[in-house]
PDB file of C-alpha atoms and ligand atoms in Angstrom:
ATOM      1  CA  MET A 556       9.437 -14.515 -13.501  1.00  0.00           C
ATOM      2  CA  GLU A 557       7.857 -14.688 -16.964  1.00  0.00           C
ATOM      3  CA  LEU A 558       4.353 -13.918 -15.834  1.00  0.00           C
ATOM      4  CA  LEU A 559       5.566 -10.935 -13.822  1.00  0.00           C
ATOM      5  CA  ALA A 560       7.769  -9.612 -16.612  1.00  0.00           C
ATOM      6  CA  ALA A 561       4.933  -9.835 -19.160  1.00  0.00           C
ATOM      7  CA  GLY A 562       2.487  -8.157 -16.773  1.00  0.00           C
ATOM      8  CA  ALA A 563       4.909  -5.458 -15.818  1.00  0.00           C
ATOM      9  CA  ALA A 564       5.715  -4.744 -19.507  1.00  0.00           C
ATOM     10  CA  ALA A 565       1.944  -4.510 -20.170  1.00  0.00           C
ATOM     11  CA  LEU A 566       1.714  -1.869 -17.374  1.00  0.00           C
ATOM     12  CA  GLY A 567       4.555   0.115 -19.012  1.00  0.00           C
ATOM     13  CA  LEU A 568       7.325  -1.155 -16.745  1.00  0.00           C
ATOM     14  CA  PRO A 569       9.738  -3.333 -18.725  1.00  0.00           C
ATOM     15  CA  LEU A 570      11.940  -5.092 -16.135  1.00  0.00           C
ATOM     16  CA  THR A 571      15.711  -5.215 -16.451  1.00  0.00           C
ATOM     17  CA  GLU A 572      17.743  -8.302 -15.551  1.00  0.00           C
ATOM     18  CA  THR A 573      18.711  -6.693 -12.218  1.00  0.00           C
ATOM     19  CA  GLN A 574      15.054  -6.053 -11.405  1.00  0.00           C
ATOM     20  CA  ARG A 575      14.060  -9.645 -12.337  1.00  0.00           C
ATOM     21  CA  ALA A 576      16.873 -10.973 -10.177  1.00  0.00           C
ATOM     22  CA  ARG A 577      15.696  -8.784  -7.246  1.00  0.00           C
ATOM     23  CA  PHE A 578      12.131 -10.177  -7.569  1.00  0.00           C
ATOM     24  CA  GLU A 579      13.582 -13.757  -7.538  1.00  0.00           C
ATOM     25  CA  ARG A 580      15.576 -13.054  -4.418  1.00  0.00           C
ATOM     26  CA  TYR A 581      12.592 -11.307  -2.757  1.00  0.00           C
ATOM     27  CA  ARG A 582      10.399 -14.366  -3.418  1.00  0.00           C
ATOM     28  CA  ALA A 583      13.069 -16.731  -2.089  1.00  0.00           C
ATOM     29  CA  ALA A 584      13.431 -14.683   1.123  1.00  0.00           C
ATOM     30  CA  LEU A 585       9.668 -14.369   1.568  1.00  0.00           C
ATOM     31  CA  LEU A 586       9.148 -18.122   1.295  1.00  0.00           C
ATOM     32  CA  ALA A 587      12.159 -18.939   3.508  1.00  0.00           C
ATOM     33  CA  TRP A 588      11.057 -16.581   6.274  1.00  0.00           C
ATOM     34  CA  ASN A 589       7.430 -17.702   5.918  1.00  0.00           C
ATOM     35  CA  ALA A 590       8.389 -21.025   7.488  1.00  0.00           C
ATOM     36  CA  ARG A 591       8.841 -19.311  10.811  1.00  0.00           C
ATOM     37  CA  VAL A 592       7.115 -15.888  10.626  1.00  0.00           C
ATOM     38  CA  ASN A 593       3.556 -15.790   9.312  1.00  0.00           C
ATOM     39  CA  LEU A 594       4.012 -13.419   6.341  1.00  0.00           C
ATOM     40  CA  THR A 595       1.705 -14.766   3.668  1.00  0.00           C
ATOM     41  CA  ALA A 596      -0.777 -17.523   2.805  1.00  0.00           C
ATOM     42  CA  ILE A 597       0.300 -17.293  -0.802  1.00  0.00           C
ATOM     43  CA  VAL A 598       3.222 -19.726  -1.249  1.00  0.00           C
ATOM     44  CA  GLU A 599       2.943 -21.139  -4.717  1.00  0.00           C
ATOM     45  CA  PRO A 600       5.725 -19.424  -6.723  1.00  0.00           C
ATOM     46  CA  GLU A 601       3.602 -18.231  -9.639  1.00  0.00           C
ATOM     47  CA  ALA A 602       0.907 -17.046  -7.256  1.00  0.00           C
ATOM     48  CA  VAL A 603       3.524 -14.895  -5.462  1.00  0.00           C
ATOM     49  CA  GLU A 604       4.466 -13.364  -8.821  1.00  0.00           C
ATOM     50  CA  ARG A 605       0.859 -12.662  -9.733  1.00  0.00           C
ATOM     51  CA  LEU A 606      -0.982 -11.906  -6.469  1.00  0.00           C
ATOM     52  CA  HIS A 607       1.841 -10.111  -4.606  1.00  0.00           C
ATOM     53  CA  PHE A 608       4.316  -8.713  -7.152  1.00  0.00           C
ATOM     54  CA  LEU A 609       2.140  -7.905 -10.158  1.00  0.00           C
ATOM     55  CA  ASP A 610      -0.815  -6.855  -8.052  1.00  0.00           C
ATOM     56  CA  SER A 611       1.497  -4.411  -6.232  1.00  0.00           C
ATOM     57  CA  LEU A 612       2.867  -3.031  -9.511  1.00  0.00           C
ATOM     58  CA  THR A 613      -0.627  -2.008 -10.610  1.00  0.00           C
ATOM     59  CA  CYS A 614      -0.271   0.852  -8.131  1.00  0.00           C
ATOM     60  CA  THR A 615       2.060   2.479 -10.651  1.00  0.00           C
ATOM     61  CA  LEU A 616      -0.840   3.123 -13.063  1.00  0.00           C
ATOM     62  CA  PRO A 617      -1.757   6.611 -11.693  1.00  0.00           C
ATOM     63  CA  LEU A 618       1.969   7.587 -11.658  1.00  0.00           C
ATOM     64  CA  LEU A 619       2.491   6.389 -15.206  1.00  0.00           C
ATOM     65  CA  ALA A 620      -0.691   8.217 -16.297  1.00  0.00           C
ATOM     66  CA  ARG A 621       0.643  11.425 -14.739  1.00  0.00           C
ATOM     67  CA  TRP A 622       4.308  11.266 -15.837  1.00  0.00           C
ATOM     68  CA  GLY A 623       4.122   9.141 -18.996  1.00  0.00           C
ATOM     69  CA  THR A 624       7.029   6.727 -18.478  1.00  0.00           C
ATOM     70  CA  ALA A 625       8.681   4.996 -15.544  1.00  0.00           C
ATOM     71  CA  ALA A 626      11.921   6.992 -16.059  1.00  0.00           C
ATOM     72  CA  ALA A 627      10.003  10.285 -15.947  1.00  0.00           C
ATOM     73  CA  ILE A 628       8.484   9.612 -12.507  1.00  0.00           C
ATOM     74  CA  PRO A 629      10.431  11.744 -10.019  1.00  0.00           C
ATOM     75  CA  SER A 630      11.996  10.578  -6.739  1.00  0.00           C
ATOM     76  CA  LEU A 631       8.641  10.789  -4.945  1.00  0.00           C
ATOM     77  CA  ARG A 632       8.461  10.266  -1.205  1.00  0.00           C
ATOM     78  CA  VAL A 633       6.210   7.203  -0.772  1.00  0.00           C
ATOM     79  CA  ILE A 634       4.843   5.489   2.443  1.00  0.00           C
ATOM     80  CA  ASP A 635       3.344   1.969   2.454  1.00  0.00           C
ATOM     81  CA  VAL A 636       1.035   1.795   5.451  1.00  0.00           C
ATOM     82  CA  GLY A 637       0.588  -1.678   6.949  1.00  0.00           C
ATOM     83  CA  SER A 638       3.149  -3.103   4.554  1.00  0.00           C
ATOM     84  CA  GLY A 639       3.214  -6.645   5.955  1.00  0.00           C
ATOM     85  CA  ALA A 640       5.822  -8.508   3.903  1.00  0.00           C
ATOM     86  CA  GLY A 641       6.371  -5.418   1.691  1.00  0.00           C
ATOM     87  CA  PHE A 642       3.267  -5.107  -0.391  1.00  0.00           C
ATOM     88  CA  PRO A 643       2.732  -2.979  -2.393  1.00  0.00           C
ATOM     89  CA  GLY A 644       5.706  -0.800  -1.471  1.00  0.00           C
ATOM     90  CA  LEU A 645       8.718  -3.061  -2.189  1.00  0.00           C
ATOM     91  CA  PRO A 646       7.710  -4.191  -5.720  1.00  0.00           C
ATOM     92  CA  LEU A 647       7.246  -0.475  -6.563  1.00  0.00           C
ATOM     93  CA  LYS A 648      10.671   0.303  -5.223  1.00  0.00           C
ATOM     94  CA  ILE A 649      12.257  -2.534  -7.316  1.00  0.00           C
ATOM     95  CA  ALA A 650      10.468  -1.284 -10.454  1.00  0.00           C
ATOM     96  CA  LEU A 651      11.021   2.430  -9.745  1.00  0.00           C
ATOM     97  CA  PRO A 652      14.364   2.619  -7.850  1.00  0.00           C
ATOM     98  CA  GLN A 653      14.145   6.450  -7.734  1.00  0.00           C
ATOM     99  CA  LEU A 654      11.355   6.330  -5.147  1.00  0.00           C
ATOM    100  CA  ARG A 655      12.187   7.244  -1.531  1.00  0.00           C
ATOM    101  CA  LEU A 656      10.192   4.655   0.384  1.00  0.00           C
ATOM    102  CA  THR A 657       9.013   4.224   3.981  1.00  0.00           C
ATOM    103  CA  LEU A 658       7.561   0.846   4.958  1.00  0.00           C
ATOM    104  CA  LEU A 659       5.338   1.213   8.020  1.00  0.00           C
ATOM    105  CA  GLU A 660       4.398  -2.037   9.747  1.00  0.00           C
ATOM    106  CA  ALA A 661       3.095  -2.441  13.293  1.00  0.00           C
ATOM    107  CA  THR A 662       4.106  -6.117  13.778  1.00  0.00           C
ATOM    108  CA  GLY A 663       7.746  -6.352  14.885  1.00  0.00           C
ATOM    109  CA  LYS A 664       8.491  -9.731  13.234  1.00  0.00           C
ATOM    110  CA  LYS A 665       7.172  -8.487   9.871  1.00  0.00           C
ATOM    111  CA  ALA A 666       9.200  -5.302  10.201  1.00  0.00           C
ATOM    112  CA  ALA A 667      12.289  -7.474  10.902  1.00  0.00           C
ATOM    113  CA  PHE A 668      11.660  -9.347   7.672  1.00  0.00           C
ATOM    114  CA  LEU A 669      11.318  -5.996   5.808  1.00  0.00           C
ATOM    115  CA  THR A 670      14.641  -4.776   7.238  1.00  0.00           C
ATOM    116  CA  HIS A 671      16.252  -8.094   6.196  1.00  0.00           C
ATOM    117  CA  VAL A 672      14.906  -8.142   2.670  1.00  0.00           C
ATOM    118  CA  VAL A 673      15.740  -4.438   1.990  1.00  0.00           C
ATOM    119  CA  ALA A 674      19.389  -5.237   2.891  1.00  0.00           C
ATOM    120  CA  GLU A 675      19.308  -8.593   1.016  1.00  0.00           C
ATOM    121  CA  LEU A 676      18.150  -6.801  -2.190  1.00  0.00           C
ATOM    122  CA  GLY A 677      20.639  -4.027  -1.795  1.00  0.00           C
ATOM    123  CA  LEU A 678      17.934  -1.350  -1.897  1.00  0.00           C
ATOM    124  CA  THR A 679      18.760   2.185  -0.852  1.00  0.00           C
ATOM    125  CA  ASP A 680      16.468   5.004   0.271  1.00  0.00           C
ATOM    126  CA  VAL A 681      14.108   2.591   2.085  1.00  0.00           C
ATOM    127  CA  ALA A 682      13.236   3.153   5.767  1.00  0.00           C
ATOM    128  CA  VAL A 683      11.414   0.538   7.794  1.00  0.00           C
ATOM    129  CA  VAL A 684       9.326   1.872  10.727  1.00  0.00           C
ATOM    130  CA  ALA A 685       7.887  -0.635  13.206  1.00  0.00           C
ATOM    131  CA  GLU A 686       4.979   1.316  14.654  1.00  0.00           C
ATOM    132  CA  ARG A 687       1.298   1.923  14.282  1.00  0.00           C
ATOM    133  CA  ALA A 688       0.023   4.417  11.742  1.00  0.00           C
ATOM    134  CA  GLU A 689      -2.069   6.078  14.492  1.00  0.00           C
ATOM    135  CA  VAL A 690       1.205   6.964  16.326  1.00  0.00           C
ATOM    136  CA  ILE A 691       3.518   7.778  13.408  1.00  0.00           C
ATOM    137  CA  GLY A 692       0.791   9.796  11.725  1.00  0.00           C
ATOM    138  CA  HIS A 693       1.297  12.506  14.342  1.00  0.00           C
ATOM    139  CA  HIS A 694       5.120  12.527  14.060  1.00  0.00           C
ATOM    140  CA  PRO A 695       6.369  15.764  12.420  1.00  0.00           C
ATOM    141  CA  ALA A 696       8.916  13.821  10.291  1.00  0.00           C
ATOM    142  CA  HIS A 697       6.068  11.854   8.706  1.00  0.00           C
ATOM    143  CA  ARG A 698       2.907  13.932   8.961  1.00  0.00           C
ATOM    144  CA  GLU A 699       1.874  15.576   5.688  1.00  0.00           C
ATOM    145  CA  ALA A 700       5.322  14.652   4.405  1.00  0.00           C
ATOM    146  CA  TYR A 701       4.644  12.180   1.579  1.00  0.00           C
ATOM    147  CA  ASP A 702       3.740  12.540  -2.111  1.00  0.00           C
ATOM    148  CA  VAL A 703       2.195   9.059  -2.250  1.00  0.00           C
ATOM    149  CA  ALA A 704       0.600   6.753   0.325  1.00  0.00           C
ATOM    150  CA  LEU A 705      -0.002   3.097  -0.496  1.00  0.00           C
ATOM    151  CA  ALA A 706      -2.082   0.607   1.472  1.00  0.00           C
ATOM    152  CA  ARG A 707      -3.289  -2.863   0.542  1.00  0.00           C
ATOM    153  CA  ALA A 708      -5.534  -5.100   2.678  1.00  0.00           C
ATOM    154  CA  VAL A 709      -5.115  -3.089   5.870  1.00  0.00           C
ATOM    155  CA  ALA A 710      -8.629  -1.931   6.797  1.00  0.00           C
ATOM    156  CA  ALA A 711     -12.083  -1.037   5.464  1.00  0.00           C
ATOM    157  CA  LEU A 712     -12.023   2.199   3.547  1.00  0.00           C
ATOM    158  CA  PRO A 713     -13.053   4.777   6.193  1.00  0.00           C
ATOM    159  CA  ALA A 714     -10.374   3.426   8.581  1.00  0.00           C
ATOM    160  CA  LEU A 715      -7.837   3.124   5.794  1.00  0.00           C
ATOM    161  CA  LEU A 716      -8.369   6.789   4.909  1.00  0.00           C
ATOM    162  CA  GLU A 717      -7.812   7.855   8.536  1.00  0.00           C
ATOM    163  CA  LEU A 718      -4.624   5.778   8.705  1.00  0.00           C
ATOM    164  CA  THR A 719      -3.158   7.057   5.447  1.00  0.00           C
ATOM    165  CA  LEU A 720      -4.364  10.619   4.555  1.00  0.00           C
ATOM    166  CA  PRO A 721      -2.493  12.250   7.479  1.00  0.00           C
ATOM    167  CA  PHE A 722       0.799  11.244   5.840  1.00  0.00           C
ATOM    168  CA  LEU A 723       0.082  13.042   2.589  1.00  0.00           C
ATOM    169  CA  ARG A 724       1.012  16.635   1.759  1.00  0.00           C
ATOM    170  CA  VAL A 725      -1.741  18.582   0.088  1.00  0.00           C
ATOM    171  CA  GLY A 726      -1.418  17.652  -3.564  1.00  0.00           C
ATOM    172  CA  GLY A 727      -0.298  14.065  -2.640  1.00  0.00           C
ATOM    173  CA  VAL A 728      -2.212  10.932  -3.568  1.00  0.00           C
ATOM    174  CA  LEU A 729      -3.387   7.742  -1.890  1.00  0.00           C
ATOM    175  CA  ILE A 730      -3.316   4.622  -4.077  1.00  0.00           C
ATOM    176  CA  ALA A 731      -5.082   1.581  -2.585  1.00  0.00           C
ATOM    177  CA  PRO A 732      -5.603  -1.637  -4.531  1.00  0.00           C
ATOM    178  CA  ARG A 733      -8.921  -3.186  -3.572  1.00  0.00           C
ATOM    179  CA  LYS A 734     -11.603  -5.705  -4.564  1.00  0.00           C
ATOM    180  CA  GLY A 735     -15.292  -5.925  -3.814  1.00  0.00           C
ATOM    181  CA  GLU A 736     -18.186  -3.545  -3.819  1.00  0.00           C
ATOM    182  CA  LEU A 737     -15.953  -0.516  -4.337  1.00  0.00           C
ATOM    183  CA  ALA A 738     -18.531   2.020  -5.513  1.00  0.00           C
ATOM    184  CA  ALA A 739     -20.614   1.366  -2.416  1.00  0.00           C
ATOM    185  CA  GLU A 740     -17.501   1.423  -0.221  1.00  0.00           C
ATOM    186  CA  LEU A 741     -16.475   4.803  -1.630  1.00  0.00           C
ATOM    187  CA  ALA A 742     -19.978   6.194  -1.128  1.00  0.00           C
ATOM    188  CA  ALA A 743     -19.883   5.042   2.495  1.00  0.00           C
ATOM    189  CA  ALA A 744     -16.470   6.680   2.908  1.00  0.00           C
ATOM    190  CA  ALA A 745     -17.701  10.145   1.809  1.00  0.00           C
ATOM    191  CA  PRO A 746     -17.860  11.541   5.369  1.00  0.00           C
ATOM    192  CA  ALA A 747     -14.348  10.223   6.150  1.00  0.00           C
ATOM    193  CA  LEU A 748     -13.028  11.795   2.924  1.00  0.00           C
ATOM    194  CA  ALA A 749     -14.547  15.135   3.801  1.00  0.00           C
ATOM    195  CA  ALA A 750     -13.286  15.036   7.392  1.00  0.00           C
ATOM    196  CA  LEU A 751      -9.720  14.083   6.453  1.00  0.00           C
ATOM    197  CA  GLY A 752      -9.131  16.331   3.435  1.00  0.00           C
ATOM    198  CA  GLY A 753      -9.485  13.752   0.650  1.00  0.00           C
ATOM    199  CA  ALA A 754     -11.267  13.721  -2.680  1.00  0.00           C
ATOM    200  CA  ALA A 755     -11.725  10.399  -4.507  1.00  0.00           C
ATOM    201  CA  ARG A 756     -10.979  10.098  -8.194  1.00  0.00           C
ATOM    202  CA  PRO A 757     -12.934   7.643 -10.367  1.00  0.00           C
ATOM    203  CA  LEU A 758     -11.927   4.076  -9.650  1.00  0.00           C
ATOM    204  CA  VAL A 759      -9.059   2.681 -11.829  1.00  0.00           C
ATOM    205  CA  PRO A 760     -10.124  -0.805 -12.971  1.00  0.00           C
ATOM    206  CA  ILE A 761      -7.336  -3.367 -13.423  1.00  0.00           C
ATOM    207  CA  THR A 762      -7.614  -4.919 -16.867  1.00  0.00           C
ATOM    208  CA  LEU A 763      -4.577  -7.134 -16.922  1.00  0.00           C
ATOM    209  CA  PRO A 764      -5.703 -10.658 -17.852  1.00  0.00           C
ATOM    210  CA  ALA A 765      -3.654 -12.111 -15.032  1.00  0.00           C
ATOM    211  CA  LEU A 766      -5.607 -10.105 -12.484  1.00  0.00           C
ATOM    212  CA  ALA A 767      -9.057  -9.996 -14.105  1.00  0.00           C
ATOM    213  CA  ASP A 768     -11.130 -10.580 -11.024  1.00  0.00           C
ATOM    214  CA  GLY A 769     -12.726  -7.233 -10.264  1.00  0.00           C
ATOM    215  CA  ARG A 770      -9.699  -5.472  -8.865  1.00  0.00           C
ATOM    216  CA  ALA A 771      -9.427  -1.671  -9.000  1.00  0.00           C
ATOM    217  CA  LEU A 772      -7.377   1.062  -7.498  1.00  0.00           C
ATOM    218  CA  VAL A 773      -8.992   3.507  -5.089  1.00  0.00           C
ATOM    219  CA  VAL A 774      -7.215   6.788  -5.778  1.00  0.00           C
ATOM    220  CA  VAL A 775      -7.703   9.730  -3.406  1.00  0.00           C
ATOM    221  CA  ASP A 776      -6.189  13.189  -3.802  1.00  0.00           C
ATOM    222  CA  LYS A 777      -5.227  15.071  -0.671  1.00  0.00           C
ATOM    223  CA  VAL A 778      -7.030  18.394  -1.196  1.00  0.00           C
ATOM    224  CA  ALA A 779      -6.882  19.976   2.280  1.00  0.00           C
ATOM    225  CA  PRO A 780      -4.777  19.467   5.450  1.00  0.00           C
ATOM    226  CA  THR A 781      -5.969  16.742   7.762  1.00  0.00           C
ATOM    227  CA  PRO A 782      -7.199  18.136  11.117  1.00  0.00           C
ATOM    228  CA  ALA A 783      -4.840  17.464  14.017  1.00  0.00           C
ATOM    229  CA  ALA A 784      -7.374  15.203  15.749  1.00  0.00           C
ATOM    230  CA  TYR A 785      -6.708  12.499  13.113  1.00  0.00           C
ATOM    231  CA  PRO A 786      -5.675   9.762  13.220  1.00  0.00           C
ATOM    232  CA  ARG A 787      -7.424   8.982  16.558  1.00  0.00           C
ATOM    233  CA  ARG A 788      -5.866   6.674  19.144  1.00  0.00           C
ATOM    234  CA  PRO A 789      -4.567   3.219  18.130  1.00  0.00           C
ATOM    235  CA  GLY A 790      -7.462   0.922  17.240  1.00  0.00           C
ATOM    236  CA  VAL A 791     -10.108   3.678  17.193  1.00  0.00           C
ATOM    237  CA  PRO A 792     -10.130   4.276  13.360  1.00  0.00           C
ATOM    238  CA  ALA A 793     -11.058   0.598  12.760  1.00  0.00           C
ATOM    239  CA  LYS A 794     -13.335   0.282  15.756  1.00  0.00           C
ATOM    240  CA  ARG A 795     -15.345   3.465  15.193  1.00  0.00           C
ATOM    241  CA  PRO A 796     -14.927   4.305  11.488  1.00  0.00           C
ATOM    242  CA  LEU A 797     -15.585   7.971  10.594  1.00  0.00           C
ATOM    243  CA  GLY A 798     -19.126   8.459   9.334  1.00  0.00           C
ATOM    244  CA  VAL A 799     -20.272   4.892   9.931  1.00  0.00           C
ATOM    245  CA  ARG A 800     -22.958   4.549  12.495  1.00  0.00           C
ATOM    246  CA  SER A 801     -22.456   1.897  15.121  1.00  0.00           C
ATOM    247  CA  LEU A 802     -24.296  -1.396  14.578  1.00  0.00           C
ATOM    248  CA  GLY A 803     -26.154  -0.772  17.793  1.00  0.00           C
ATOM    249  CA  SER A 804     -27.687   2.491  16.593  1.00  0.00           C
ATOM    250  CA  ALA A 805     -28.593   1.414  13.014  1.00  0.00           C
ATOM    251  CA  ALA A 806     -28.088  -2.287  12.637  1.00  0.00           C
ATOM    252  CA  SER A 807     -30.269  -2.612   9.534  1.00  0.00           C
ATOM    253  CA  THR A 808     -28.687   0.143   7.489  1.00  0.00           C
ATOM    254  CA  SER A 809     -25.061   0.395   8.535  1.00  0.00           C
ATOM    255  CA  PRO A 810     -22.563  -1.437   6.437  1.00  0.00           C
ATOM    256  CA  GLN A 811     -20.253  -3.765   8.411  1.00  0.00           C
ATOM    257  CA  LEU A 812     -17.039  -1.852   8.022  1.00  0.00           C
ATOM    258  CA  ASP A 813     -14.728  -3.229  10.739  1.00  0.00           C
ATOM    259  CA  ALA A 814     -11.189  -3.846   9.534  1.00  0.00           C
ATOM    260  CA  GLY A 815     -10.558  -7.497   8.777  1.00  0.00           C
TER     261      GLY A 815
HETATM  262  N1  SAM B 464      -0.141  -4.713   2.846  1.00  0.00           N
HETATM  263  C1  SAM B 464       0.295  -6.096   3.015  1.00  0.00           C
HETATM  264  C2  SAM B 464      -0.242  -6.923   1.895  1.00  0.00           C
HETATM  265  O1  SAM B 464      -1.112  -6.464   1.149  1.00  0.00           O
HETATM  266  O2  SAM B 464       0.198  -8.084   1.756  1.00  0.00           O
HETATM  267  C3  SAM B 464      -0.122  -6.656   4.371  1.00  0.00           C
HETATM  268  C4  SAM B 464      -1.559  -6.857   4.580  1.00  0.00           C
HETATM  269  S1  SAM B 464      -1.947  -7.530   6.152  1.00  0.00           S
HETATM  270  C5  SAM B 464      -3.509  -8.178   5.924  1.00  0.00           C
HETATM  271  C6  SAM B 464      -2.250  -6.023   7.080  1.00  0.00           C
HETATM  272  C7  SAM B 464      -0.983  -5.494   7.725  1.00  0.00           C
HETATM  273  O3  SAM B 464      -1.224  -4.220   8.222  1.00  0.00           O
HETATM  274  C8  SAM B 464      -0.523  -6.375   8.891  1.00  0.00           C
HETATM  275  O4  SAM B 464       0.840  -6.709   8.716  1.00  0.00           O
HETATM  276  C9  SAM B 464      -0.688  -5.481  10.086  1.00  0.00           C
HETATM  277  O5  SAM B 464       0.301  -5.675  11.089  1.00  0.00           O
HETATM  278  C10 SAM B 464      -0.600  -4.049   9.477  1.00  0.00           C
HETATM  279  N2  SAM B 464      -1.346  -3.046  10.175  1.00  0.00           N
HETATM  280  C11 SAM B 464      -2.702  -3.095  10.533  1.00  0.00           C
HETATM  281  N3  SAM B 464      -3.046  -1.985  11.157  1.00  0.00           N
HETATM  282  C12 SAM B 464      -1.981  -1.203  11.222  1.00  0.00           C
HETATM  283  C13 SAM B 464      -1.707   0.081  11.781  1.00  0.00           C
HETATM  284  N4  SAM B 464      -2.684   0.751  12.381  1.00  0.00           N
HETATM  285  N5  SAM B 464      -0.446   0.582  11.677  1.00  0.00           N
HETATM  286  C14 SAM B 464       0.537  -0.143  11.085  1.00  0.00           C
HETATM  287  N6  SAM B 464       0.365  -1.355  10.544  1.00  0.00           N
HETATM  288  C15 SAM B 464      -0.886  -1.880  10.612  1.00  0.00           C
END
């Protein structure tokens, strides 16, 4: 775990022996389960460290900027939407054990892995919810209930905003690690931000040498309550992204923003 430990320290998160051991066990469980449940295409051990663990930990940058040190970050309520095999939520929980984490994952087999690995690592204050964000986003126990929402590789930005912003209290923050044409993506997401009560901060570029390939964090403040109509029914946020004209009506000018 040398690459991870060095990268985490560079972020301002020196890892203890217990935390390193948890990352080792997490990687072992991920690769063991991956033989029968399709969790990740990244299977080379150092790539897991770099592209899953360290990449996830970059989500701490806005928290460290706000509170100064890892120890000073309070026991924030955090939801990871579309968590898959636990990214980015579980690495954050290992690095910042004070977080109260909900892992939301629609696919039952992946949620089963999450339940397994949370127990295997002995983590407390972690809930696994096997449902779609469009459903849970209307549940009173979850709606506007979180300080931080995380989401990596779940959908194009307008759909991602609709799936995540309903979970945040006003004053909460969405942190989404992304790659690509982010300035253009953010510009295209302006109508979705306005409709959902979000305001984007400047992008946070990732400058760690191990991840120097154009990654950045999209950080969005929740500035107003999300109207009750959102999120729309399951599948609709990705199929008809807010503010993006359908290809049929404006094929030459509309960006292709369907969720991958
Ligand atoms: N976030 C993880 C990562 O970065 O490795 C997983 C990424 S994977 C490409 C997208 C995950 O989001 C899948 O596991 C999928 O089941 C989940 N997902 C997609 N749409 C969802 C929704 N509307 N509600 C809950 N989970 C969703």
